[in-house]
RNA sequence: GACCCCUUCGUCUAGAGGUUAGGACACCACUCUUUCAAGGUGGAGACACGGGUUCAAUUCCCGUAGGGGUCACCA
């Protein structure tokens, strides 16, 4: 039997880290087994489902590179089928009408709570004569859940877990307005879509018992379940907005590469020995559910950034260029010119090793597209010294040398500068730092010869002239 | 509160009935070096606690504590 997994978010908000990892695991599992990965929108709650959220989920998955198979299934469009199944169950006695009012249920829960019991529906309409139905009240359809014995789910991550059936109540299948609930829709859809493996967050664990009961009542076989632990914030609490960036879209803006994100998410709760850097092809080959942990993991931004630095270094310059130019152009319109683009391109190989994010990469290259005269950081200003300082005077002499030096390329420039310091009888360090300050406005930058080469003769000389002598 | 799950360095994790408890991020030092990174070398840093079982437990069992999840006509 071929594997069929699904990612089934409710489109009520952004695609967050937890959802992204759930999607990743489902995708990897399907790809590993040569199966199918489906996307299903659980939008049975029409009020809370929005087009923006749907766009965010699709966009997030695309950004992550998780492609789904076939059409997207919208649960709301399958309502007719869900209702039919519920009605059939009602007809066969597997479900019944419940006429409780919201107030009645609320009171029931409050009382159960006060007595130290779980807040469950007590089944008061389970066997009651329909003739007792109060007039003018639209009933809900409830599942007639087994009351004796226990329900066992064999979870691929959590092992076998059993629960006493008395801990579960008769859940609502159809609301008073006739619309199906999530709990019911999931069962029908998982069955109809032929889902073989339901990989989802830990928070669905108790749902699995109810859904398993419903599957059985319908005469269907439930999928294999795999409940993966939730992702927590740095403080150990459930990930939420107060932890800062939780939506995957935010990470794209922060300059995180999809490959790094995938690797980071993969290693949260899953491992393969001591391996840390795991690219997607390798992940597909290795991924399996038995290596998934059972404890919740905290999300570590530093580790993501470290991983991201690795993937930036591994990236082809051509894959980075457009993104970096675009980020630069936000602050510096000049970055959009061909000349600026060439400078960025020339220095990209050097700059790549120095950045953990694309934002940082763009920042580190911004001096290339800044207008003259360059603004100096305090440290850079100190390197240059006051007007008439020795450093400035020396830069002046260097400028004269460079003005009509041979071909303008990195190795020639290095030769020229090294020759110059020899003539001046100083160490390379004595000229390199002031030179860096004059050319970049900063005390730290990519290799100084590469910087000169990228800037070009004209701009280099002009910046040296700005530094004065 | 009831039910269910979890617990190895600060964080993510590997691990086996007998190991100097391994790796990664972060941290510190050294190194490389024109700076900053990256790289290299080294350092500090963990089996929550209490009982069992056993020749031997961090590993198996039971408790305790702590953490998490679920208890809707939300999903």
Coordinates of C-alpha atoms (C1' of nucleotides) in Angstrom, one line a residue:
Chain A
X1 CA 0.0 0.0 0.0
X2 CA 1.4 3.3 -1.0
X3 CA 1.9 6.0 1.6
X4 CA -0.5 9.0 1.7
X5 CA 0.2 11.8 4.1
X6 CA -1.4 15.2 4.5
X7 CA -0.8 18.5 6.0
X8 CA -4.2 19.8 7.3
X9 CA -4.0 23.3 8.8
X10 CA -6.9 25.4 9.6
X11 CA -6.6 28.7 7.7
X12 CA -7.1 31.0 10.6
X13 CA -3.6 32.6 10.7
X14 CA -0.1 32.5 9.5
X15 CA 1.9 29.3 8.9
X16 CA 3.9 29.1 12.1
X17 CA 7.0 27.1 12.9
X18 CA 5.1 24.2 14.4
X19 CA 2.8 23.9 11.4
X20 CA 5.8 24.2 9.1
X21 CA 7.6 21.3 10.8
X22 CA 4.5 19.2 10.7
X23 CA 4.2 19.9 7.0
X24 CA 7.9 19.0 6.6
X25 CA 7.6 15.7 8.4
X26 CA 4.6 14.7 6.3
X27 CA 6.3 15.8 3.2
X28 CA 9.5 13.9 4.0
X29 CA 7.7 10.8 5.0
X30 CA 5.7 10.8 1.8
X31 CA 8.8 11.5 -0.4
X32 CA 10.9 8.9 1.5
X33 CA 8.3 6.2 0.7
X34 CA 7.6 7.4 -2.8
X35 CA 4.1 8.2 -1.6
X36 CA 1.7 11.2 -1.9
X37 CA 1.6 14.4 0.1
X38 CA -1.7 16.2 0.2
X39 CA -2.7 19.6 1.4
X40 CA -6.1 20.0 3.0
X41 CA -7.6 23.1 4.4
X42 CA -9.6 22.6 7.5
X43 CA -12.0 25.5 7.0
X44 CA -15.1 24.1 8.6
X45 CA -15.2 27.2 10.8
X46 CA -16.1 29.6 8.0
X47 CA -16.0 32.6 10.3
X48 CA -12.4 32.2 11.2
X49 CA -11.0 31.1 7.9
X50 CA -9.6 33.8 5.7
X51 CA -8.2 34.1 2.2
X52 CA -5.2 35.8 3.6
X53 CA -4.5 32.8 5.8
X54 CA -4.9 30.5 2.9
X55 CA -2.4 32.6 0.9
X56 CA 0.0 32.6 3.8
X57 CA -0.1 28.8 4.2
X58 CA 0.4 28.2 0.5
X59 CA 3.1 30.8 0.3
X60 CA 4.9 29.5 3.3
X61 CA 4.9 25.9 2.0
X62 CA 6.2 27.1 -1.4
X63 CA 8.9 29.1 0.2
X64 CA 9.9 26.1 2.2
X65 CA 10.0 24.1 -1.0
X66 CA 7.3 21.6 0.2
X67 CA 5.3 20.8 -2.9
X68 CA 2.0 19.0 -2.4
X69 CA 0.4 16.5 -4.7
X70 CA -2.9 16.9 -6.4
X71 CA -5.5 19.6 -5.8
X72 CA -5.9 21.3 -2.5
X73 CA -8.8 19.9 -0.6
X74 CA -11.1 22.4 1.1
X75 CA -13.0 20.8 3.8
X76 CA -15.8 23.3 3.5
X77 CA -16.5 22.1 -0.1
X78 CA -17.0 18.5 1.2
X79 CA -19.8 19.4 3.5
X80 CA -22.4 17.5 1.7
X81 CA -20.5 14.3 2.1
X82 CA -19.8 14.9 5.7
X83 CA -23.5 15.4 6.4
X84 CA -24.4 12.3 4.5
X85 CA -22.1 10.2 6.6
X86 CA -23.4 11.7 9.8
X87 CA -27.0 11.1 8.7
X88 CA -26.2 7.5 7.9
X89 CA -24.7 7.0 11.3
X90 CA -27.8 8.6 12.8
X91 CA -30.0 6.3 10.9
X92 CA -28.1 3.2 12.1
X93 CA -28.1 4.3 15.7
X94 CA -24.5 5.2 15.8
X95 CA -25.4 8.8 16.5
X96 CA -28.3 10.6 18.1
X97 CA -29.9 14.0 18.4
X98 CA -29.1 16.1 21.4
X99 CA -31.3 19.0 22.4
X100 CA -29.1 20.6 25.1
X101 CA -28.9 24.3 25.1
X102 CA -25.5 26.1 25.4
X103 CA -26.4 27.2 28.8
X104 CA -27.3 23.7 29.9
X105 CA -23.9 22.4 28.6
X106 CA -22.1 25.2 30.3
X107 CA -23.7 24.4 33.6
X108 CA -22.9 20.7 33.1
X109 CA -19.3 21.5 32.6
X110 CA -19.1 23.8 35.6
X111 CA -20.6 21.2 37.8
X112 CA -18.2 18.4 36.5
X113 CA -15.3 20.7 37.1
X114 CA -16.5 21.6 40.6
X115 CA -16.6 17.9 41.4
X116 CA -13.1 17.4 40.1
X117 CA -14.1 15.5 37.0
X118 CA -13.2 16.2 33.4
X119 CA -15.7 18.5 31.8
X120 CA -17.6 16.0 29.6
X121 CA -21.0 15.8 28.1
X122 CA -23.0 13.4 30.3
X123 CA -25.0 11.7 27.4
X124 CA -28.3 12.8 28.7
X125 CA -30.0 12.6 25.3
X126 CA -28.3 9.4 24.4
X127 CA -31.3 7.2 25.0
X128 CA -33.9 9.7 25.6
X129 CA -37.2 9.5 23.7
X130 CA -37.1 11.9 20.8
X131 CA -40.7 12.8 21.7
X132 CA -39.2 14.6 24.7
X133 CA -37.5 17.1 22.3
X134 CA -38.3 20.6 23.3
X135 CA -40.1 22.5 20.6
X136 CA -38.2 25.0 18.5
X137 CA -34.8 23.7 19.4
X138 CA -32.5 22.6 16.6
X139 CA -30.6 19.5 17.8
X140 CA -27.0 18.7 17.3
X141 CA -26.0 15.2 16.2
X142 CA -23.8 13.5 18.6
X143 CA -21.7 10.4 18.2
X144 CA -22.7 7.5 20.3
X145 CA -19.3 6.7 21.7
X146 CA -18.5 3.4 23.4
X147 CA -18.9 3.7 27.2
X148 CA -17.2 0.5 28.3
X149 CA -13.7 -0.7 27.8
X150 CA -10.8 1.3 26.4
X151 CA -9.5 2.7 23.2
X152 CA -6.0 2.0 22.1
X153 CA -4.1 3.9 19.5
X154 CA -0.8 2.6 18.2
X155 CA 1.1 5.8 17.6
X156 CA 4.3 5.6 15.5
X157 CA 6.0 8.2 17.8
X158 CA 4.2 7.8 21.1
X159 CA 4.0 4.0 21.1
X160 CA 0.8 2.4 22.3
X161 CA -1.4 4.6 24.4
X162 CA -4.7 3.5 25.8
X163 CA -7.4 5.5 27.4
X164 CA -10.5 4.5 29.4
X165 CA -13.6 5.1 27.3
X166 CA -15.2 6.8 30.2
X167 CA -12.7 9.6 29.7
X168 CA -14.3 10.5 26.4
X169 CA -17.7 11.8 25.7
X170 CA -20.2 11.9 22.8
X171 CA -18.8 14.5 20.5
X172 CA -20.8 16.6 18.2
X173 CA -20.8 15.5 14.6
X174 CA -23.2 18.0 13.2
X175 CA -23.9 21.4 14.7
X176 CA -27.4 22.7 15.3
X177 CA -27.2 24.6 12.0
X178 CA -26.4 21.3 10.3
X179 CA -22.8 22.0 9.5
X180 CA -20.2 19.3 10.3
X181 CA -17.6 19.8 13.0
X182 CA -13.9 19.5 12.5
X183 CA -13.7 16.3 14.4
X184 CA -16.2 14.6 12.1
X185 CA -14.9 16.1 8.9
X186 CA -11.3 14.9 9.6
X187 CA -12.4 11.3 9.9
X188 CA -14.5 11.3 6.7
X189 CA -11.8 13.2 4.8
X190 CA -8.9 11.1 6.0
X191 CA -10.9 8.0 5.0
X192 CA -12.0 9.3 1.6
X193 CA -8.6 10.7 0.7
X194 CA -7.0 7.3 1.6
X195 CA -4.7 8.9 4.2
X196 CA -2.4 6.1 5.5
X197 CA -0.4 8.2 7.9
X198 CA -1.6 11.1 10.0
X199 CA 1.4 13.0 11.2
X200 CA 0.4 16.0 13.3
X201 CA 1.1 17.9 16.5
X202 CA 0.9 16.4 19.9
X203 CA -2.0 18.6 20.7
X204 CA -4.2 16.2 18.6
X205 CA -3.3 13.2 20.6
X206 CA -6.6 13.0 22.5
X207 CA -8.5 13.7 19.3
X208 CA -7.0 10.5 17.9
X209 CA -8.9 8.5 20.4
X210 CA -12.2 10.1 19.5
X211 CA -11.4 9.8 15.8
X212 CA -10.4 6.2 16.1
X213 CA -13.8 5.4 17.8
X214 CA -15.6 7.2 15.0
X215 CA -13.6 5.4 12.3
X216 CA -14.5 2.0 13.9
X217 CA -18.2 3.0 14.2
X218 CA -18.2 3.8 10.5
X219 CA -16.6 0.5 9.7
X220 CA -13.4 2.1 8.5
X221 CA -9.8 1.6 9.4
X222 CA -8.1 4.6 11.0
X223 CA -4.7 5.8 9.5
X224 CA -1.5 5.1 11.4
X225 CA -1.0 8.0 13.7
X226 CA 2.2 9.8 14.5
X227 CA 1.9 12.6 17.1
X228 CA 5.0 14.8 17.1
X229 CA 5.8 16.9 20.0
X230 CA 5.1 20.6 19.9
X231 CA 7.8 23.3 19.4
X232 CA 8.3 25.6 22.4
X233 CA 9.8 29.0 22.7
X234 CA 13.1 29.8 24.4
X235 CA 11.3 30.0 27.8
X236 CA 9.8 26.5 27.4
X237 CA 6.3 27.6 26.9
X238 CA 4.1 26.9 23.9
X239 CA 5.3 29.0 21.0
X240 CA 3.3 32.1 20.6
X241 CA 3.5 35.6 19.2
X242 CA 5.2 37.0 22.3
X243 CA 8.2 34.8 21.3
X244 CA 8.8 37.1 18.4
X245 CA 9.0 35.6 14.9
X246 CA 6.8 32.5 14.7
X247 CA 5.4 32.8 11.2
X248 CA 7.7 31.3 8.5
X249 CA 7.2 34.4 6.5
X250 CA 9.0 36.4 9.1
X251 CA 12.1 34.2 8.6
X252 CA 12.2 34.9 4.9
X253 CA 12.3 38.6 5.7
X254 CA 15.0 38.0 8.3
X255 CA 17.1 36.6 5.5
X256 CA 16.9 32.9 6.3
X257 CA 17.3 30.5 3.5
X258 CA 14.6 27.8 3.0
X259 CA 17.2 25.1 3.0
X260 CA 18.5 26.3 6.4
X261 CA 14.9 26.5 7.8
X262 CA 14.2 22.9 6.6
X263 CA 17.4 21.7 8.2
X264 CA 16.7 23.5 11.5
X265 CA 13.1 22.3 11.6
X266 CA 14.1 18.7 10.8
X267 CA 16.6 18.6 13.7
X268 CA 13.9 19.7 16.2
X269 CA 12.8 16.5 17.6
X270 CA 14.3 14.3 15.0
X271 CA 17.9 13.1 14.7
X272 CA 20.2 10.8 12.7
X273 CA 23.1 10.0 15.0
X274 CA 25.5 13.0 15.2
X275 CA 24.5 14.5 11.9
X276 CA 23.7 18.1 12.0
X277 CA 24.0 19.4 8.4
X278 CA 21.4 17.5 6.5
X279 CA 20.4 18.6 3.1
X280 CA 17.0 17.8 1.7
X281 CA 18.0 14.9 -0.5
X282 CA 19.7 13.3 2.5
X283 CA 16.7 14.1 4.7
X284 CA 14.4 12.3 2.3
X285 CA 16.7 9.3 2.2
X286 CA 17.0 9.1 6.0
X287 CA 13.7 10.3 7.4
X288 CA 11.7 8.0 9.4
X289 CA 9.2 8.3 12.2
X290 CA 11.0 6.0 14.7
X291 CA 13.7 8.6 15.2
X292 CA 11.2 11.3 16.3
X293 CA 11.5 12.3 19.9
X294 CA 8.6 12.4 22.3
X295 CA 9.5 15.5 24.3
X296 CA 8.9 19.0 23.2
X297 CA 11.8 21.0 21.8
X298 CA 12.7 24.6 22.1
X299 CA 13.4 26.6 19.1
X300 CA 16.9 28.1 19.0
X301 CA 17.4 31.1 16.8
X302 CA 21.2 31.0 17.2
X303 CA 21.4 27.5 15.8
X304 CA 19.1 28.5 12.9
X305 CA 21.5 31.4 12.1
X306 CA 24.5 29.2 12.3
X307 CA 22.9 26.7 9.9
X308 CA 21.9 29.6 7.7
X309 CA 25.5 30.9 7.6
X310 CA 26.5 27.4 6.3
X311 CA 23.9 27.4 3.6
X312 CA 24.7 30.9 2.5
X313 CA 28.4 29.9 2.1
X314 CA 27.3 26.8 0.1
X315 CA 25.0 28.9 -2.1
X316 CA 26.0 29.8 -5.7
X317 CA 26.6 33.5 -6.0
X318 CA 24.0 33.6 -8.7
X319 CA 21.4 32.4 -6.3
X320 CA 22.1 35.1 -3.8
X321 CA 22.7 38.1 -6.0
X322 CA 19.2 39.1 -6.9
X323 CA 18.1 38.9 -3.3
X324 CA 21.0 40.9 -1.9
X325 CA 20.6 43.6 -4.6
X326 CA 16.9 43.8 -3.8
X327 CA 17.6 44.2 -0.1
X328 CA 20.2 46.9 -0.8
X329 CA 17.9 48.8 -3.1
X330 CA 15.5 49.4 -0.3
X331 CA 17.9 51.7 1.5
X332 CA 20.1 52.7 -1.5
X333 CA 18.3 53.3 -4.8
X334 CA 21.7 53.3 -6.5
X335 CA 21.9 49.6 -5.8
X336 CA 19.6 48.9 -8.7
X337 CA 22.1 50.2 -11.3
X338 CA 24.2 47.8 -13.3
X339 CA 27.4 49.3 -11.9
X340 CA 26.3 48.6 -8.4
X341 CA 25.2 45.2 -9.3
X342 CA 28.6 44.4 -10.7
X343 CA 30.3 45.6 -7.6
X344 CA 28.1 43.4 -5.4
X345 CA 28.6 40.4 -7.7
X346 CA 32.4 40.9 -7.5
X347 CA 32.5 40.9 -3.7
X348 CA 29.8 38.3 -3.0
X349 CA 32.3 35.4 -2.9
X350 CA 34.2 37.2 -0.2
X351 CA 31.2 38.5 1.7
X352 CA 29.4 35.1 1.8
X353 CA 31.6 33.7 4.5
X354 CA 30.9 36.6 6.8
X355 CA 27.1 36.6 7.0
X356 CA 24.6 34.5 9.0
X357 CA 21.6 36.0 7.2
X358 CA 20.8 37.7 3.9
X359 CA 20.1 40.8 5.8
X360 CA 23.6 40.8 7.3
X361 CA 25.0 40.0 3.9
X362 CA 23.4 43.0 2.3
X363 CA 24.4 45.2 5.3
X364 CA 28.0 44.1 4.9
X365 CA 28.0 45.1 1.3
X366 CA 26.1 48.4 1.6
X367 CA 29.3 50.4 1.5
X368 CA 29.6 49.4 -2.1
X369 CA 26.6 51.4 -3.1
X370 CA 26.8 54.3 -0.7
X371 CA 27.2 57.8 -2.0
X372 CA 30.5 59.7 -1.4
X373 CA 31.7 61.0 0.8
X374 CA 31.3 58.0 3.0
X375 CA 29.9 58.3 6.5
X376 CA 32.6 57.0 9.0
X377 CA 31.8 54.8 12.0
X378 CA 33.6 56.0 15.1
X379 CA 36.1 53.2 14.9
X380 CA 36.8 54.0 11.2
X381 CA 37.3 57.7 12.0
X382 CA 39.8 56.7 14.7
X383 CA 41.7 54.6 12.2
X384 CA 42.1 57.6 9.9
X385 CA 43.0 60.0 12.6
X386 CA 42.7 63.8 12.4
X387 CA 43.4 65.9 9.3
X388 CA 47.0 65.7 8.4
X389 CA 47.5 62.5 10.3
X390 CA 50.2 60.1 9.3
X391 CA 47.6 57.6 8.2
X392 CA 45.9 60.1 5.9
X393 CA 49.2 61.3 4.5
X394 CA 50.1 57.7 3.7
X395 CA 46.8 57.1 2.0
X396 CA 47.5 60.1 -0.1
X397 CA 50.8 58.6 -1.3
X398 CA 49.1 55.3 -1.9
X399 CA 46.5 57.0 -4.0
X400 CA 49.2 58.5 -6.2
X401 CA 50.6 55.0 -6.6
X402 CA 47.3 53.4 -7.5
X403 CA 46.2 56.1 -9.8
X404 CA 48.3 54.8 -12.6
X405 CA 49.1 51.2 -11.5
X406 CA 48.8 48.3 -13.9
X407 CA 45.6 46.2 -14.5
X408 CA 43.0 46.7 -11.8
X409 CA 42.5 43.3 -10.3
X410 CA 42.8 41.7 -6.9
X411 CA 46.3 40.1 -7.3
X412 CA 47.8 43.2 -9.0
X413 CA 46.4 45.4 -6.2
X414 CA 47.8 43.2 -3.5
X415 CA 51.2 43.3 -5.2
X416 CA 51.0 47.1 -5.5
X417 CA 50.0 47.6 -1.9
X418 CA 52.6 45.2 -0.6
X419 CA 55.2 47.0 -2.7
X420 CA 54.0 50.3 -1.3
X421 CA 54.3 49.3 2.4
X422 CA 57.8 47.9 1.6
X423 CA 58.8 51.3 0.2
X424 CA 57.2 53.0 3.2
X425 CA 58.9 50.6 5.5
X426 CA 55.8 49.8 7.5
X427 CA 53.7 46.7 8.1
X428 CA 50.8 45.9 6.0
X429 CA 48.5 46.4 9.0
X430 CA 49.6 50.0 9.2
X431 CA 48.0 50.8 5.8
X432 CA 45.3 48.1 5.6
X433 CA 43.1 49.4 8.4
X434 CA 43.1 53.1 7.4
X435 CA 42.6 52.0 3.8
X436 CA 39.6 49.9 4.9
X437 CA 38.2 52.9 6.8
X438 CA 38.6 55.2 3.8
X439 CA 37.0 52.7 1.4
X440 CA 34.3 51.2 3.5
X441 CA 33.6 53.7 6.3
X442 CA 34.1 50.8 8.7
X443 CA 36.8 49.0 10.6
X444 CA 35.6 45.6 9.4
X445 CA 35.0 44.4 5.9
X446 CA 35.8 41.7 3.3
X447 CA 39.4 41.4 2.2
X448 CA 40.7 44.8 1.4
X449 CA 42.1 43.9 -2.0
X450 CA 38.9 42.3 -3.1
X451 CA 37.1 45.5 -1.9
X452 CA 39.3 47.6 -4.1
X453 CA 38.9 45.4 -7.0
X454 CA 35.1 45.5 -6.6
X455 CA 35.0 49.2 -6.2
X456 CA 37.1 49.9 -9.4
X457 CA 39.9 52.3 -9.9
X458 CA 37.9 55.4 -10.2
X459 CA 35.8 54.9 -7.1
X460 CA 38.7 53.7 -5.0
X461 CA 40.8 56.7 -5.9
X462 CA 37.9 59.1 -5.3
X463 CA 37.2 57.6 -1.9
X464 CA 40.9 57.9 -1.0
X465 CA 40.8 61.5 -2.1
X466 CA 37.8 62.0 0.2
X467 CA 39.9 60.8 3.1
X468 CA 42.2 63.7 2.4
X469 CA 45.9 64.0 3.0
Chain B
rG1 C1' -9.1 19.7 38.8
rA2 C1' -9.5 15.0 35.5
rC3 C1' -7.0 12.2 31.7
rC4 C1' -2.6 11.6 28.7
rC5 C1' 2.5 12.6 27.5
rC6 C1' 7.6 14.2 28.6
rU7 C1' 12.5 14.7 31.6
rU8 C1' 20.9 13.6 29.2
rC9 C1' 25.5 19.9 29.1
rG10 C1' 22.2 26.9 28.8
rU11 C1' 19.7 24.9 24.0
rC12 C1' 19.0 20.9 20.1
rU13 C1' 20.4 16.0 20.7
rA14 C1' 23.5 10.8 20.4
rG15 C1' 24.0 6.7 23.5
rA16 C1' 24.2 1.7 25.9
rG17 C1' 22.7 -2.7 31.7
rG18 C1' 29.6 -2.0 32.6
rU19 C1' 31.5 4.4 27.9
rU20 C1' 37.0 9.1 30.0
rA21 C1' 28.4 9.8 28.7
rG22 C1' 29.6 11.6 22.1
rG23 C1' 28.2 15.6 18.6
rA24 C1' 26.0 20.6 17.2
rC25 C1' 24.7 25.8 18.6
rA26 C1' 26.1 29.4 22.2
rC27 C1' 30.4 30.6 25.6
rC28 C1' 36.0 30.9 26.7
rA29 C1' 41.2 30.4 25.0
rC30 C1' 44.7 29.6 21.3
rU31 C1' 45.6 29.5 16.0
rC32 C1' 45.2 31.4 11.0
rU33 C1' 45.2 36.6 9.5
rU34 C1' 45.2 43.3 6.6
rU35 C1' 40.0 43.8 9.9
rC36 C1' 35.6 41.1 10.7
rA37 C1' 34.0 36.5 9.8
rA38 C1' 34.7 31.6 8.2
rG39 C1' 38.3 27.5 9.2
rG40 C1' 41.5 24.7 12.7
rU41 C1' 42.9 23.2 17.9
rG42 C1' 41.7 23.0 22.8
rG43 C1' 38.5 24.2 27.3
rA44 C1' 34.3 24.6 30.6
rG45 C1' 29.5 22.4 30.7
rA46 C1' 24.5 17.2 31.6
rC47 C1' 22.2 11.8 32.9
rA48 C1' 15.8 16.0 37.9
rC49 C1' 15.1 13.5 42.8
rG50 C1' 13.9 9.0 45.9
rG51 C1' 13.2 4.0 46.2
rG52 C1' 13.7 -0.8 44.1
rU53 C1' 15.6 -5.0 40.3
rU54 C1' 20.8 -6.4 39.4
rC55 C1' 27.4 -8.3 40.6
rA56 C1' 26.6 -3.5 38.0
rA57 C1' 21.7 1.6 36.3
rU58 C1' 22.2 7.5 33.8
rU59 C1' 20.0 3.1 30.9
rC60 C1' 14.8 -1.5 33.4
rC61 C1' 10.5 -0.9 37.2
rC62 C1' 7.7 2.1 40.9
rG63 C1' 7.0 6.7 43.2
rU64 C1' 8.0 12.2 43.8
rA65 C1' 9.0 16.8 41.7
rG66 C1' 9.0 19.8 37.4
rG67 C1' 7.3 20.7 32.4
rG68 C1' 3.8 20.1 28.5
rG69 C1' -0.9 18.8 26.0
rU70 C1' -6.3 17.9 26.0
rC71 C1' -10.9 18.4 28.3
rA72 C1' -16.2 23.6 22.8
rC73 C1' -22.2 23.3 18.5
rC74 C1' -12.8 26.1 17.7
rA75 C1' -9.7 23.5 14.8

